[in-house]
Structures are given as structure tokens and as C-alpha cells.
Amino acid sequence: MEHPKLRDSKRLLTREPYHINEIPEEVIKQIGKRIVYMLCVGYKDLTGDDWGNVFAEAIDGVHLKLPVGIADVVYDKMAWSMKTVKSPKPHKKDGVVRLISGRCSPDYSYGITDPHEDIQKTGRAVLNIWNERVNIAQDYYNPLRTAVLVRSDDLLSFCMFEEENHRYPANSYKWDENNNGNLIGMNIETGQHKFTWQPHGSQFTILTEVPANAIKFRIKQPPKLSMEETLKQVNYSDDWVEII
């Protein structure tokens, strides 16, 4: 449904290229085409930045390539956080995927020098840092989504889905410490493992369920472009290399 018009609404007005998880076939074709090209020129894997470039071009958006924040690709006044994870069999992937979601430092943000002294306090601080990042992004972009691409080892099979990027109430989660010294955030009501935070490096990971309507697709293995043929196409000559 469209958002209702309200006199007191301050919602950013934006035009969505499509509704969440209703990714048009043409967008998937554009994504696949660009990955085929990457394989042709010798790519052996696809990084988060690569995924941002591919998706932005497929929807005519802009890849911001910023080192901080969670808005990676923008289109009009909406944005996506781009995540890609590897799986041996993306088409059979169900359950959850682990999305590395940036670094949250309770020491820098709250002066918590010993994260193990009070793990509940540390866990709340970690979520507060994430929530503030969402607040900052939503000051400029709405809707705010995460676009996840699950990729195979050979970069030929994929599963793609989206979810709303939102805040997590800190009082809805309980924190424990695992055998590796990492903090584990559990949903109090369901007992579900939702977050992992690593004190060494401050890496924050969100565990996300793969939805039933995730889009699965595959591409054909293309031939790798010949270096000599490619250089011939661009009229390369040795004087392109200047020794200074």
C-alpha cells in the first residue's frame, strides 16, 4: 500500500524502483550481465564493493563508496546497504546468513575499556551504536534496505533478497559470551541468536533469515577474454607505456 498523506508527516518522499523483494526480472538480468562481464575479464570473486557497483548500475543508482555509514547505494531518496556472502550451494540456502555489518566500538563511543566486565552493558552499547547509524542514514534516506547476494564459490549461482534496515530495541536482547570470547546477542522472547560482536576488531555481525521469496538465479560460464585480443580492440600500442 502507498503511504497515507498526513498533515504532521515528515516522511521523506521517494520513488522506489520496485517494492521490497519484488525485484524485477530486468534488474536480475542486468546484475547477471555485469557478473558475466567480470568473469570474462578475469574476476575470480565478487567483493562487497563489486556488488555495490553491479547493483547500482543495474538500477541506475549511485554507489557512494563511503568508508563509514550504512548507505552504500542510493536511488533518489532511498538507499541500500550492500552485503554479499559465500555459500557452496546458494540455491539450497535456507536458515540464516551472517552479515558483517561494520565495526561498533563501545570503547570509542562510550568509554567501555573492558567489554567483558559487564557484557549486558557492552551489548546494549553495541546495539545503540548500530541504531544511531540507522538514525543517521534515515535522516537522508527512506526507505533504507539491505540487499544481500549469496554467491557460489565458482560465481555462477546466486540467491538475492532484501530486508528493511531498522533499529533493534536493546532491551529485547540478552548477551552471553561464547568460548571464543565473543559476545552473542539472543532474542529474549524467542531465544534466537541474532548478533555476534567480536571484541578483537569490534566487528558486528547480524544473523538474518533467508526469506522464502528470495530470488535464485544462475549464469553460464563465459570464456575468458584473450589479453591480446582485448588490447587489439582498444588499439593498444607499446607507446602507451611511458618509462619516466
PDB file of C-alpha atoms in Angstrom:
ATOM      1  CA  MET A   1       0.000   0.000   0.000  1.00  0.00           C
ATOM      2  CA  GLU A   2       1.081   3.585  -0.575  1.00  0.00           C
ATOM      3  CA  HIS A   3       1.993   5.684   2.471  1.00  0.00           C
ATOM      4  CA  PRO A   4      -1.020   7.786   3.595  1.00  0.00           C
ATOM      5  CA  LYS A   5      -0.822  11.554   3.352  1.00  0.00           C
ATOM      6  CA  LEU A   6      -0.796  13.106   6.861  1.00  0.00           C
ATOM      7  CA  ARG A   7      -0.571  16.750   7.906  1.00  0.00           C
ATOM      8  CA  ASP A   8       2.085  16.012  10.544  1.00  0.00           C
ATOM      9  CA  SER A   9       4.118  13.580   8.443  1.00  0.00           C
ATOM     10  CA  LYS A  10       7.793  14.365   7.883  1.00  0.00           C
ATOM     11  CA  ARG A  11       8.431  11.246   5.825  1.00  0.00           C
ATOM     12  CA  LEU A  12      10.891  11.654   3.000  1.00  0.00           C
ATOM     13  CA  LEU A  13       9.079  11.349  -0.306  1.00  0.00           C
ATOM     14  CA  THR A  14      10.839   8.998  -2.691  1.00  0.00           C
ATOM     15  CA  ARG A  15      10.154   6.912  -5.756  1.00  0.00           C
ATOM     16  CA  GLU A  16      11.063   3.279  -5.233  1.00  0.00           C
ATOM     17  CA  PRO A  17      12.313   1.439  -8.328  1.00  0.00           C
ATOM     18  CA  TYR A  18      10.320  -1.558  -7.027  1.00  0.00           C
ATOM     19  CA  HIS A  19       8.740  -2.824  -3.811  1.00  0.00           C
ATOM     20  CA  ILE A  20      10.943  -4.681  -1.358  1.00  0.00           C
ATOM     21  CA  ASN A  21      11.854  -8.192  -2.523  1.00  0.00           C
ATOM     22  CA  GLU A  22       9.824  -7.731  -5.710  1.00  0.00           C
ATOM     23  CA  ILE A  23      12.985  -7.376  -7.763  1.00  0.00           C
ATOM     24  CA  PRO A  24      12.111  -7.059 -11.460  1.00  0.00           C
ATOM     25  CA  GLU A  25      13.421  -9.642 -13.910  1.00  0.00           C
ATOM     26  CA  GLU A  26      15.198  -6.880 -15.839  1.00  0.00           C
ATOM     27  CA  VAL A  27      17.212  -5.907 -12.753  1.00  0.00           C
ATOM     28  CA  ILE A  28      18.292  -9.517 -12.258  1.00  0.00           C
ATOM     29  CA  LYS A  29      19.273  -9.690 -15.947  1.00  0.00           C
ATOM     30  CA  GLN A  30      21.346  -6.528 -15.568  1.00  0.00           C
ATOM     31  CA  ILE A  31      23.047  -7.926 -12.459  1.00  0.00           C
ATOM     32  CA  GLY A  32      23.788 -11.215 -14.208  1.00  0.00           C
ATOM     33  CA  LYS A  33      25.141  -9.477 -17.304  1.00  0.00           C
ATOM     34  CA  ARG A  34      27.647  -7.498 -15.275  1.00  0.00           C
ATOM     35  CA  ILE A  35      28.834 -10.559 -13.383  1.00  0.00           C
ATOM     36  CA  VAL A  36      29.322 -12.388 -16.685  1.00  0.00           C
ATOM     37  CA  TYR A  37      31.488  -9.490 -17.857  1.00  0.00           C
ATOM     38  CA  MET A  38      33.528  -9.648 -14.651  1.00  0.00           C
ATOM     39  CA  LEU A  39      34.216 -13.337 -15.255  1.00  0.00           C
ATOM     40  CA  CYS A  40      35.189 -12.586 -18.858  1.00  0.00           C
ATOM     41  CA  VAL A  41      37.876 -10.135 -17.745  1.00  0.00           C
ATOM     42  CA  GLY A  42      39.310 -12.459 -15.115  1.00  0.00           C
ATOM     43  CA  TYR A  43      37.470 -11.846 -11.826  1.00  0.00           C
ATOM     44  CA  LYS A  44      37.567 -14.883  -9.547  1.00  0.00           C
ATOM     45  CA  ASP A  45      35.357 -13.492  -6.784  1.00  0.00           C
ATOM     46  CA  LEU A  46      32.991 -10.622  -6.052  1.00  0.00           C
ATOM     47  CA  THR A  47      33.668  -8.247  -3.155  1.00  0.00           C
ATOM     48  CA  GLY A  48      31.244  -6.003  -1.319  1.00  0.00           C
ATOM     49  CA  ASP A  49      32.423  -3.023  -3.382  1.00  0.00           C
ATOM     50  CA  ASP A  50      31.974  -5.039  -6.575  1.00  0.00           C
ATOM     51  CA  TRP A  51      28.433  -5.928  -5.514  1.00  0.00           C
ATOM     52  CA  GLY A  52      27.724  -2.250  -4.839  1.00  0.00           C
ATOM     53  CA  ASN A  53      28.944  -1.312  -8.315  1.00  0.00           C
ATOM     54  CA  VAL A  54      26.918  -4.071 -10.006  1.00  0.00           C
ATOM     55  CA  PHE A  55      23.683  -3.279  -8.171  1.00  0.00           C
ATOM     56  CA  ALA A  56      23.983   0.497  -8.605  1.00  0.00           C
ATOM     57  CA  GLU A  57      24.441   0.109 -12.368  1.00  0.00           C
ATOM     58  CA  ALA A  58      21.557  -2.368 -12.586  1.00  0.00           C
ATOM     59  CA  ILE A  59      19.049   0.087 -11.028  1.00  0.00           C
ATOM     60  CA  ASP A  60      20.613   3.321 -12.369  1.00  0.00           C
ATOM     61  CA  GLY A  61      21.596   4.279  -8.826  1.00  0.00           C
ATOM     62  CA  VAL A  62      24.793   5.685  -7.337  1.00  0.00           C
ATOM     63  CA  HIS A  63      27.383   3.715  -5.400  1.00  0.00           C
ATOM     64  CA  LEU A  64      28.646   6.111  -2.715  1.00  0.00           C
ATOM     65  CA  LYS A  65      31.704   4.016  -1.770  1.00  0.00           C
ATOM     66  CA  LEU A  66      31.934   5.693   1.632  1.00  0.00           C
ATOM     67  CA  PRO A  67      34.172   4.150   4.340  1.00  0.00           C
ATOM     68  CA  VAL A  68      31.592   4.826   7.081  1.00  0.00           C
ATOM     69  CA  GLY A  69      27.809   4.640   7.365  1.00  0.00           C
ATOM     70  CA  ILE A  70      25.371   2.022   6.135  1.00  0.00           C
ATOM     71  CA  ALA A  71      24.028   3.721   2.980  1.00  0.00           C
ATOM     72  CA  ASP A  72      26.080   2.206   0.148  1.00  0.00           C
ATOM     73  CA  VAL A  73      23.886   2.565  -2.940  1.00  0.00           C
ATOM     74  CA  VAL A  74      21.320   5.344  -3.333  1.00  0.00           C
ATOM     75  CA  TYR A  75      18.452   5.891  -5.731  1.00  0.00           C
ATOM     76  CA  ASP A  76      16.569   9.166  -5.417  1.00  0.00           C
ATOM     77  CA  LYS A  77      15.957   9.386  -1.640  1.00  0.00           C
ATOM     78  CA  MET A  78      16.232   5.716  -0.776  1.00  0.00           C
ATOM     79  CA  ALA A  79      19.329   3.634  -0.030  1.00  0.00           C
ATOM     80  CA  TRP A  80      20.659   0.111   0.314  1.00  0.00           C
ATOM     81  CA  SER A  81      23.354  -1.399   2.484  1.00  0.00           C
ATOM     82  CA  MET A  82      25.101  -3.928   0.238  1.00  0.00           C
ATOM     83  CA  LYS A  83      26.064  -7.354   1.636  1.00  0.00           C
ATOM     84  CA  THR A  84      27.407 -10.462  -0.080  1.00  0.00           C
ATOM     85  CA  VAL A  85      28.183 -13.836   1.482  1.00  0.00           C
ATOM     86  CA  LYS A  86      29.586 -17.049   0.014  1.00  0.00           C
ATOM     87  CA  SER A  87      27.855 -20.432   0.070  1.00  0.00           C
ATOM     88  CA  PRO A  88      28.689 -23.724  -1.704  1.00  0.00           C
ATOM     89  CA  LYS A  89      25.024 -24.115  -2.714  1.00  0.00           C
ATOM     90  CA  PRO A  90      23.191 -20.758  -2.796  1.00  0.00           C
ATOM     91  CA  HIS A  91      20.056 -22.276  -4.352  1.00  0.00           C
ATOM     92  CA  LYS A  92      19.609 -24.619  -1.425  1.00  0.00           C
ATOM     93  CA  LYS A  93      20.456 -21.981   1.149  1.00  0.00           C
ATOM     94  CA  ASP A  94      17.899 -21.629   3.899  1.00  0.00           C
ATOM     95  CA  GLY A  95      18.030 -20.741   7.547  1.00  0.00           C
ATOM     96  CA  VAL A  96      20.280 -17.770   8.233  1.00  0.00           C
ATOM     97  CA  VAL A  97      23.207 -15.893   6.731  1.00  0.00           C
ATOM     98  CA  ARG A  98      25.763 -13.910   8.707  1.00  0.00           C
ATOM     99  CA  LEU A  99      26.021 -10.308   7.546  1.00  0.00           C
ATOM    100  CA  ILE A 100      29.111  -8.420   8.647  1.00  0.00           C
ATOM    101  CA  SER A 101      27.618  -5.037   9.491  1.00  0.00           C
ATOM    102  CA  GLY A 102      30.531  -2.785  10.361  1.00  0.00           C
ATOM    103  CA  ARG A 103      32.581  -2.064  13.436  1.00  0.00           C
ATOM    104  CA  CYS A 104      30.977  -0.975  16.709  1.00  0.00           C
ATOM    105  CA  SER A 105      33.473   0.220  19.317  1.00  0.00           C
ATOM    106  CA  PRO A 106      31.972   0.657  22.809  1.00  0.00           C
ATOM    107  CA  ASP A 107      35.392   1.931  23.907  1.00  0.00           C
ATOM    108  CA  TYR A 108      35.379   4.792  21.389  1.00  0.00           C
ATOM    109  CA  SER A 109      31.655   5.558  21.667  1.00  0.00           C
ATOM    110  CA  TYR A 110      31.036   5.004  25.389  1.00  0.00           C
ATOM    111  CA  GLY A 111      34.444   4.676  27.058  1.00  0.00           C
ATOM    112  CA  ILE A 112      33.910   0.975  27.852  1.00  0.00           C
ATOM    113  CA  THR A 113      37.530  -0.182  28.107  1.00  0.00           C
ATOM    114  CA  ASP A 114      36.772  -3.710  29.375  1.00  0.00           C
ATOM    115  CA  PRO A 115      33.903  -5.156  27.295  1.00  0.00           C
ATOM    116  CA  HIS A 116      33.800  -8.328  29.427  1.00  0.00           C
ATOM    117  CA  GLU A 117      33.266  -6.542  32.752  1.00  0.00           C
ATOM    118  CA  ASP A 118      29.534  -6.073  32.128  1.00  0.00           C
ATOM    119  CA  ILE A 119      28.542  -7.845  28.918  1.00  0.00           C
ATOM    120  CA  GLN A 120      24.912  -6.679  29.124  1.00  0.00           C
ATOM    121  CA  LYS A 121      26.104  -3.077  29.193  1.00  0.00           C
ATOM    122  CA  THR A 122      28.513  -3.736  26.321  1.00  0.00           C
ATOM    123  CA  GLY A 123      25.802  -5.444  24.276  1.00  0.00           C
ATOM    124  CA  ARG A 124      23.427  -2.518  24.774  1.00  0.00           C
ATOM    125  CA  ALA A 125      26.196  -0.148  23.710  1.00  0.00           C
ATOM    126  CA  VAL A 126      26.837  -2.160  20.536  1.00  0.00           C
ATOM    127  CA  LEU A 127      23.156  -2.028  19.567  1.00  0.00           C
ATOM    128  CA  ASN A 128      22.935   1.666  20.413  1.00  0.00           C
ATOM    129  CA  ILE A 129      25.835   2.340  18.029  1.00  0.00           C
ATOM    130  CA  TRP A 130      24.094   0.387  15.269  1.00  0.00           C
ATOM    131  CA  ASN A 131      20.780   2.130  15.956  1.00  0.00           C
ATOM    132  CA  GLU A 132      22.417   5.544  15.740  1.00  0.00           C
ATOM    133  CA  ARG A 133      23.901   4.633  12.356  1.00  0.00           C
ATOM    134  CA  VAL A 134      20.402   3.737  11.180  1.00  0.00           C
ATOM    135  CA  ASN A 135      19.103   7.062  12.567  1.00  0.00           C
ATOM    136  CA  ILE A 136      21.769   8.991  10.653  1.00  0.00           C
ATOM    137  CA  ALA A 137      21.057   7.150   7.397  1.00  0.00           C
ATOM    138  CA  GLN A 138      17.293   7.642   7.740  1.00  0.00           C
ATOM    139  CA  ASP A 139      17.807  11.383   8.139  1.00  0.00           C
ATOM    140  CA  TYR A 140      18.718  11.344   4.446  1.00  0.00           C
ATOM    141  CA  TYR A 141      17.202   8.164   3.003  1.00  0.00           C
ATOM    142  CA  ASN A 142      13.883   6.375   3.341  1.00  0.00           C
ATOM    143  CA  PRO A 143      13.260   3.523   2.668  1.00  0.00           C
ATOM    144  CA  LEU A 144      16.543   2.057   3.870  1.00  0.00           C
ATOM    145  CA  ARG A 145      17.155  -1.567   2.884  1.00  0.00           C
ATOM    146  CA  THR A 146      19.849  -4.229   2.915  1.00  0.00           C
ATOM    147  CA  ALA A 147      20.437  -6.044  -0.391  1.00  0.00           C
ATOM    148  CA  VAL A 148      22.008  -9.466   0.156  1.00  0.00           C
ATOM    149  CA  LEU A 149      23.671 -11.525  -2.566  1.00  0.00           C
ATOM    150  CA  VAL A 150      24.570 -15.115  -1.649  1.00  0.00           C
ATOM    151  CA  ARG A 151      27.161 -16.291  -4.178  1.00  0.00           C
ATOM    152  CA  SER A 152      28.649 -19.681  -5.024  1.00  0.00           C
ATOM    153  CA  ASP A 153      32.354 -20.476  -4.941  1.00  0.00           C
ATOM    154  CA  ASP A 154      32.510 -20.509  -8.756  1.00  0.00           C
ATOM    155  CA  LEU A 155      30.477 -17.286  -9.060  1.00  0.00           C
ATOM    156  CA  LEU A 156      27.839 -18.939 -11.244  1.00  0.00           C
ATOM    157  CA  SER A 157      24.903 -19.470  -8.827  1.00  0.00           C
ATOM    158  CA  PHE A 158      23.229 -16.821  -6.702  1.00  0.00           C
ATOM    159  CA  CYS A 159      20.447 -16.081  -4.247  1.00  0.00           C
ATOM    160  CA  MET A 160      19.331 -12.483  -3.735  1.00  0.00           C
ATOM    161  CA  PHE A 161      16.963 -10.912  -1.225  1.00  0.00           C
ATOM    162  CA  GLU A 162      16.277  -7.651   0.580  1.00  0.00           C
ATOM    163  CA  GLU A 163      15.172  -6.635   4.052  1.00  0.00           C
ATOM    164  CA  GLU A 164      14.337  -3.393   5.775  1.00  0.00           C
ATOM    165  CA  ASN A 165      17.257  -1.885   7.654  1.00  0.00           C
ATOM    166  CA  HIS A 166      15.965  -0.936  11.085  1.00  0.00           C
ATOM    167  CA  ARG A 167      16.809  -0.302  14.726  1.00  0.00           C
ATOM    168  CA  TYR A 168      16.872  -3.085  17.326  1.00  0.00           C
ATOM    169  CA  PRO A 169      15.453  -2.388  20.828  1.00  0.00           C
ATOM    170  CA  ALA A 170      18.370  -3.004  23.196  1.00  0.00           C
ATOM    171  CA  ASN A 171      16.060  -4.312  25.940  1.00  0.00           C
ATOM    172  CA  SER A 172      14.821  -7.116  23.650  1.00  0.00           C
ATOM    173  CA  TYR A 173      18.171  -8.935  23.658  1.00  0.00           C
ATOM    174  CA  LYS A 174      20.271 -10.733  26.221  1.00  0.00           C
ATOM    175  CA  TRP A 175      24.020 -11.113  25.796  1.00  0.00           C
ATOM    176  CA  ASP A 176      26.251 -14.083  26.576  1.00  0.00           C
ATOM    177  CA  GLU A 177      29.917 -14.842  25.968  1.00  0.00           C
ATOM    178  CA  ASN A 178      30.975 -17.806  23.829  1.00  0.00           C
ATOM    179  CA  ASN A 179      34.131 -19.933  24.061  1.00  0.00           C
ATOM    180  CA  ASN A 180      36.000 -17.566  21.734  1.00  0.00           C
ATOM    181  CA  GLY A 181      35.348 -14.565  23.954  1.00  0.00           C
ATOM    182  CA  ASN A 182      32.828 -13.076  21.518  1.00  0.00           C
ATOM    183  CA  LEU A 183      29.540 -11.612  22.710  1.00  0.00           C
ATOM    184  CA  ILE A 184      26.368 -13.295  21.457  1.00  0.00           C
ATOM    185  CA  GLY A 185      23.079 -11.376  21.344  1.00  0.00           C
ATOM    186  CA  MET A 186      19.974 -13.542  21.870  1.00  0.00           C
ATOM    187  CA  ASN A 187      16.364 -12.504  21.398  1.00  0.00           C
ATOM    188  CA  ILE A 188      14.841 -12.721  24.899  1.00  0.00           C
ATOM    189  CA  GLU A 189      11.386 -13.746  23.665  1.00  0.00           C
ATOM    190  CA  THR A 190      12.418 -16.408  21.109  1.00  0.00           C
ATOM    191  CA  GLY A 191      15.896 -17.407  22.273  1.00  0.00           C
ATOM    192  CA  GLN A 192      17.127 -16.847  18.706  1.00  0.00           C
ATOM    193  CA  HIS A 193      20.793 -15.998  18.162  1.00  0.00           C
ATOM    194  CA  LYS A 194      20.667 -12.642  16.367  1.00  0.00           C
ATOM    195  CA  PHE A 195      24.013 -10.856  16.818  1.00  0.00           C
ATOM    196  CA  THR A 196      27.701 -11.578  17.287  1.00  0.00           C
ATOM    197  CA  TRP A 197      30.178  -8.936  18.402  1.00  0.00           C
ATOM    198  CA  GLN A 198      33.918  -9.570  18.425  1.00  0.00           C
ATOM    199  CA  PRO A 199      35.920  -7.571  20.990  1.00  0.00           C
ATOM    200  CA  HIS A 200      39.053  -8.023  18.875  1.00  0.00           C
ATOM    201  CA  GLY A 201      38.360  -5.694  15.964  1.00  0.00           C
ATOM    202  CA  SER A 202      34.884  -4.673  17.198  1.00  0.00           C
ATOM    203  CA  GLN A 203      33.217  -6.463  14.279  1.00  0.00           C
ATOM    204  CA  PHE A 204      29.420  -6.578  14.469  1.00  0.00           C
ATOM    205  CA  THR A 205      27.524  -9.375  12.690  1.00  0.00           C
ATOM    206  CA  ILE A 206      23.757  -9.646  12.207  1.00  0.00           C
ATOM    207  CA  LEU A 207      22.229 -13.082  11.592  1.00  0.00           C
ATOM    208  CA  THR A 208      19.438 -12.804   9.029  1.00  0.00           C
ATOM    209  CA  GLU A 209      16.942 -15.393   7.829  1.00  0.00           C
ATOM    210  CA  VAL A 210      16.810 -16.063   4.095  1.00  0.00           C
ATOM    211  CA  PRO A 211      13.187 -15.409   3.077  1.00  0.00           C
ATOM    212  CA  ALA A 212      11.153 -17.953   1.141  1.00  0.00           C
ATOM    213  CA  ASN A 213      10.738 -15.482  -1.740  1.00  0.00           C
ATOM    214  CA  ALA A 214      14.483 -14.936  -2.205  1.00  0.00           C
ATOM    215  CA  ILE A 215      15.325 -14.869  -5.917  1.00  0.00           C
ATOM    216  CA  LYS A 216      17.584 -17.655  -7.169  1.00  0.00           C
ATOM    217  CA  PHE A 217      19.414 -17.363 -10.475  1.00  0.00           C
ATOM    218  CA  ARG A 218      22.442 -18.714 -12.301  1.00  0.00           C
ATOM    219  CA  ILE A 219      24.690 -17.597 -15.143  1.00  0.00           C
ATOM    220  CA  LYS A 220      26.649 -19.524 -17.765  1.00  0.00           C
ATOM    221  CA  GLN A 221      30.413 -19.798 -17.539  1.00  0.00           C
ATOM    222  CA  PRO A 222      31.687 -17.355 -20.181  1.00  0.00           C
ATOM    223  CA  PRO A 223      35.022 -17.664 -21.982  1.00  0.00           C
ATOM    224  CA  LYS A 224      37.809 -15.540 -20.585  1.00  0.00           C
ATOM    225  CA  LEU A 225      38.785 -12.697 -22.880  1.00  0.00           C
ATOM    226  CA  SER A 226      42.174 -13.009 -24.516  1.00  0.00           C
ATOM    227  CA  MET A 227      44.589 -10.299 -23.399  1.00  0.00           C
ATOM    228  CA  GLU A 228      45.973  -9.868 -26.908  1.00  0.00           C
ATOM    229  CA  GLU A 229      42.516  -9.664 -28.494  1.00  0.00           C
ATOM    230  CA  THR A 230      41.316  -7.182 -25.889  1.00  0.00           C
ATOM    231  CA  LEU A 231      44.344  -4.929 -26.346  1.00  0.00           C
ATOM    232  CA  LYS A 232      43.831  -5.085 -30.098  1.00  0.00           C
ATOM    233  CA  GLN A 233      40.222  -3.926 -29.677  1.00  0.00           C
ATOM    234  CA  VAL A 234      41.358  -0.795 -27.822  1.00  0.00           C
ATOM    235  CA  ASN A 235      44.163  -0.134 -30.356  1.00  0.00           C
ATOM    236  CA  TYR A 236      46.893  -0.628 -27.791  1.00  0.00           C
ATOM    237  CA  SER A 237      50.495   0.083 -28.752  1.00  0.00           C
ATOM    238  CA  ASP A 238      53.709  -0.036 -26.778  1.00  0.00           C
ATOM    239  CA  ASP A 239      53.922   3.746 -26.586  1.00  0.00           C
ATOM    240  CA  TRP A 240      51.045   3.595 -24.076  1.00  0.00           C
ATOM    241  CA  VAL A 241      53.724   2.625 -21.544  1.00  0.00           C
ATOM    242  CA  GLU A 242      55.964   5.589 -20.738  1.00  0.00           C
ATOM    243  CA  ILE A 243      59.132   4.972 -18.712  1.00  0.00           C
ATOM    244  CA  ILE A 244      59.938   8.064 -16.666  1.00  0.00           C
TER     245      ILE A 244
END
